[in-house]
C-alpha atoms as one frame of an Amber mdcrd trajectory, in Angstrom:
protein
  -0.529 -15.709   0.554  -3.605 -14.466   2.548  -2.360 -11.072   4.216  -5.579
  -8.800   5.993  -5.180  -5.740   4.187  -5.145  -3.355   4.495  -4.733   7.868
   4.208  -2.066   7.451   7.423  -5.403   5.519   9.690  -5.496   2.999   7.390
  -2.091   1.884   6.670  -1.294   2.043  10.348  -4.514  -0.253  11.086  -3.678
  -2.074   7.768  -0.052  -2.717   8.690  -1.018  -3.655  12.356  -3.878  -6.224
  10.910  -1.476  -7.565   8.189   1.776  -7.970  10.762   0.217 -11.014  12.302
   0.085 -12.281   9.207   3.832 -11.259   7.517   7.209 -12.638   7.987   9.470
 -15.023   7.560   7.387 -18.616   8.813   7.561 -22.012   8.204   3.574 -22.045
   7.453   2.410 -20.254   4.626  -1.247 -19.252   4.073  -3.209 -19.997   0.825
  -3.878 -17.611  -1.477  -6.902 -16.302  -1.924  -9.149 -16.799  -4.791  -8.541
 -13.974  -7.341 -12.255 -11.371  -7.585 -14.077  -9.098  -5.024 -13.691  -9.824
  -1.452 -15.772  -7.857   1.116 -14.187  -7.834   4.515 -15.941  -6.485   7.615
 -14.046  -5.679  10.722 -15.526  -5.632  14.106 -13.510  -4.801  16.993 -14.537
  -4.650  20.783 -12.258  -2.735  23.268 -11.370  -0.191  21.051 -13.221   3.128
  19.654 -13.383   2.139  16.079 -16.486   1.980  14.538 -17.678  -2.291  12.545
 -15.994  -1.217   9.247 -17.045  -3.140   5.854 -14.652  -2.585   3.123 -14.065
  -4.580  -0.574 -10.760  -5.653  -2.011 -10.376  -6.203  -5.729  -7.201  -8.744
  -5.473  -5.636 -11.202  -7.914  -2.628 -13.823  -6.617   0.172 -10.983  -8.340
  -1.766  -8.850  -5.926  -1.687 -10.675  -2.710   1.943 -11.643  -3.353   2.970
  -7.594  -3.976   1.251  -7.026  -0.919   2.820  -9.986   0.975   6.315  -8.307
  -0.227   5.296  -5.385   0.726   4.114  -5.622   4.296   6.666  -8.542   5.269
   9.775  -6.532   5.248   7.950  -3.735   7.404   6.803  -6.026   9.790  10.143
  -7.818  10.305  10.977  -3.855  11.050   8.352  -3.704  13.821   8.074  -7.272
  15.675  10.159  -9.008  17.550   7.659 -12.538  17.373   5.822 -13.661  14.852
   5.006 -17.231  14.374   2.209 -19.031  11.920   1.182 -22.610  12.589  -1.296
 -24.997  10.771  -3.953 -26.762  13.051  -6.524 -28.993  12.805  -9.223 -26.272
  11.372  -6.733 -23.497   9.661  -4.333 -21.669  11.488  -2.916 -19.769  14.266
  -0.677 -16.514  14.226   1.087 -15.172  17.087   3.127 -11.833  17.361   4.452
  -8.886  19.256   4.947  -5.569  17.471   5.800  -2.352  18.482   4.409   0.842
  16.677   5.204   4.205  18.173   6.147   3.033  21.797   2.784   0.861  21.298
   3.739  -2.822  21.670   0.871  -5.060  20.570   0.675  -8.418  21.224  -2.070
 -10.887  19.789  -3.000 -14.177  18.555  -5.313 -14.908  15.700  -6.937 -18.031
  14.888  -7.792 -17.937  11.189  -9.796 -20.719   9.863 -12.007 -21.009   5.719
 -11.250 -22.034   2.601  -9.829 -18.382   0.778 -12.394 -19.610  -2.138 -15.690
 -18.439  -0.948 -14.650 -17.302   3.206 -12.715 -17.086   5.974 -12.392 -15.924
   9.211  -9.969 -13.931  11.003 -10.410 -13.785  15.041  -7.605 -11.644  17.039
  -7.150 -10.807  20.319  -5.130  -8.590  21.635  -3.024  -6.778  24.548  -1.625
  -3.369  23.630   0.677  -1.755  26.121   1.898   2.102  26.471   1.643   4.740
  23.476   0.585   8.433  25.176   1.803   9.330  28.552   2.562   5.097  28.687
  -0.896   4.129  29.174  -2.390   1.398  30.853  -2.753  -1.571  29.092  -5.597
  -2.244  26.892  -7.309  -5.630  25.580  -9.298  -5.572  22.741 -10.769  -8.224
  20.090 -10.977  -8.323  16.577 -13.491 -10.196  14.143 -12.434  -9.858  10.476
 -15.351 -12.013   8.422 -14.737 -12.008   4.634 -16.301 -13.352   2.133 -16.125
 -13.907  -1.945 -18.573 -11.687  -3.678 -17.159 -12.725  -7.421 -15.301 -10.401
 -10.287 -14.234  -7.305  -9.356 -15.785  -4.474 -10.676 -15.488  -3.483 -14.043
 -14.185   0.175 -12.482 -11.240  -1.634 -10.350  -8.386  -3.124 -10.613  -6.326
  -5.516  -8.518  -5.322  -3.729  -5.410  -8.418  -1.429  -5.130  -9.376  -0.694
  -1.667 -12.829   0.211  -1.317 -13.331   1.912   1.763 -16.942   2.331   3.917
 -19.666   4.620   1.959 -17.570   3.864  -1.700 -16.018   7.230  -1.797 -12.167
   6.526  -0.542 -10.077   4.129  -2.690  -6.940   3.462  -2.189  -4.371   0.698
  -3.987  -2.383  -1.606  -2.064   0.495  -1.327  -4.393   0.387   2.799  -3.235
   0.183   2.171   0.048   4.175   1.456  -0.207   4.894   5.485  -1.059   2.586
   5.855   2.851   4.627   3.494   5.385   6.964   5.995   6.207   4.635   8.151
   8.299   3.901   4.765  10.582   6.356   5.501  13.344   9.689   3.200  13.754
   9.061   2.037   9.960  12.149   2.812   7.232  11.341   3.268   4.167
């Protein structure tokens, strides 16, 4: 299954991006085609910089990581429904992450061969001091860019600049410092 994957920033913005995307649901999302996927974030309403990172992934690897993150965000949100439409598919939720509750809809539409497209938007209420709430949007475009590297392996992470990598299947020994997660 298709999950958006992805130090303690990004596993909480990995398992925020992927908890859309996890749980139990009738509708299950195709797997994506095993190789080098680059995936570029842009978000609007939100301080974070258009990030452009590569994941080396296989279909053992996307299933680990669907493992993985699905139990977690069972642990975090109280809604989260998948449904197939006409062009792909549509994702629903409300999570809550350190007094944060998030709540968003994604409309997801490509082929997981050569692209797809994740769009989100999103209402996030308290956090610090219970802030106001906050709307932001979220593009996620990825594309196939063929065989991983001959220096990765599936799971690689490749973050901005090339000189962070982390593993998906070591992000697992990280989720306990995302707040109201058990390990």
């Amino acid at each position: 299954m298709i999950r958006v994957r992805v130090g303690l920033g990004l596993l909480g913005c990995g398992a925020l991006l992927v908890a859309p995307f996890a749980g139990a649901s009738a509708v299950e999302l195709p797997t994506r085609k095993p190789g080098l996927w680059e995936m570029k974030m842009i978000r609007t309403g939100s301080q974070m910089p258009e990030m452009t990172m590569q994941h080396c992934t296989d279909e053992t690897t996307d299933k680990d990581l669907n493992n993985m993150v699905s139990p977690m965000a069972k642990q975090i949100c109280s809604k989260q429904d998948i449904q197939k439409t006409a062009t792909g598919y549509v994702s629903d939720s409300v999570c809550n992450v350190g007094g944060m509750t998030t709540t968003s809809h994604a409309e997801i539409v490509g082929d997981f061969n050569s692209a797809y497209t994740v769009k989100t938007t999103s209402h996030i209420q308290g956090g610090a001091a219970g802030a106001a709430g906050r709307d932001g949007t979220m593009a996620i475009e990825a594309k196939w860019l063929g065989a991983c590297k001959p220096d990765q392996k599936p799971g690689d992470i490749v973050m901005p600049g090339g000189g962070f990598k982390l593993n998906v299947k070591d992000a697992d020994k990280l989720k306990g410092l995302i707040p109201g997660v058990k390990q």
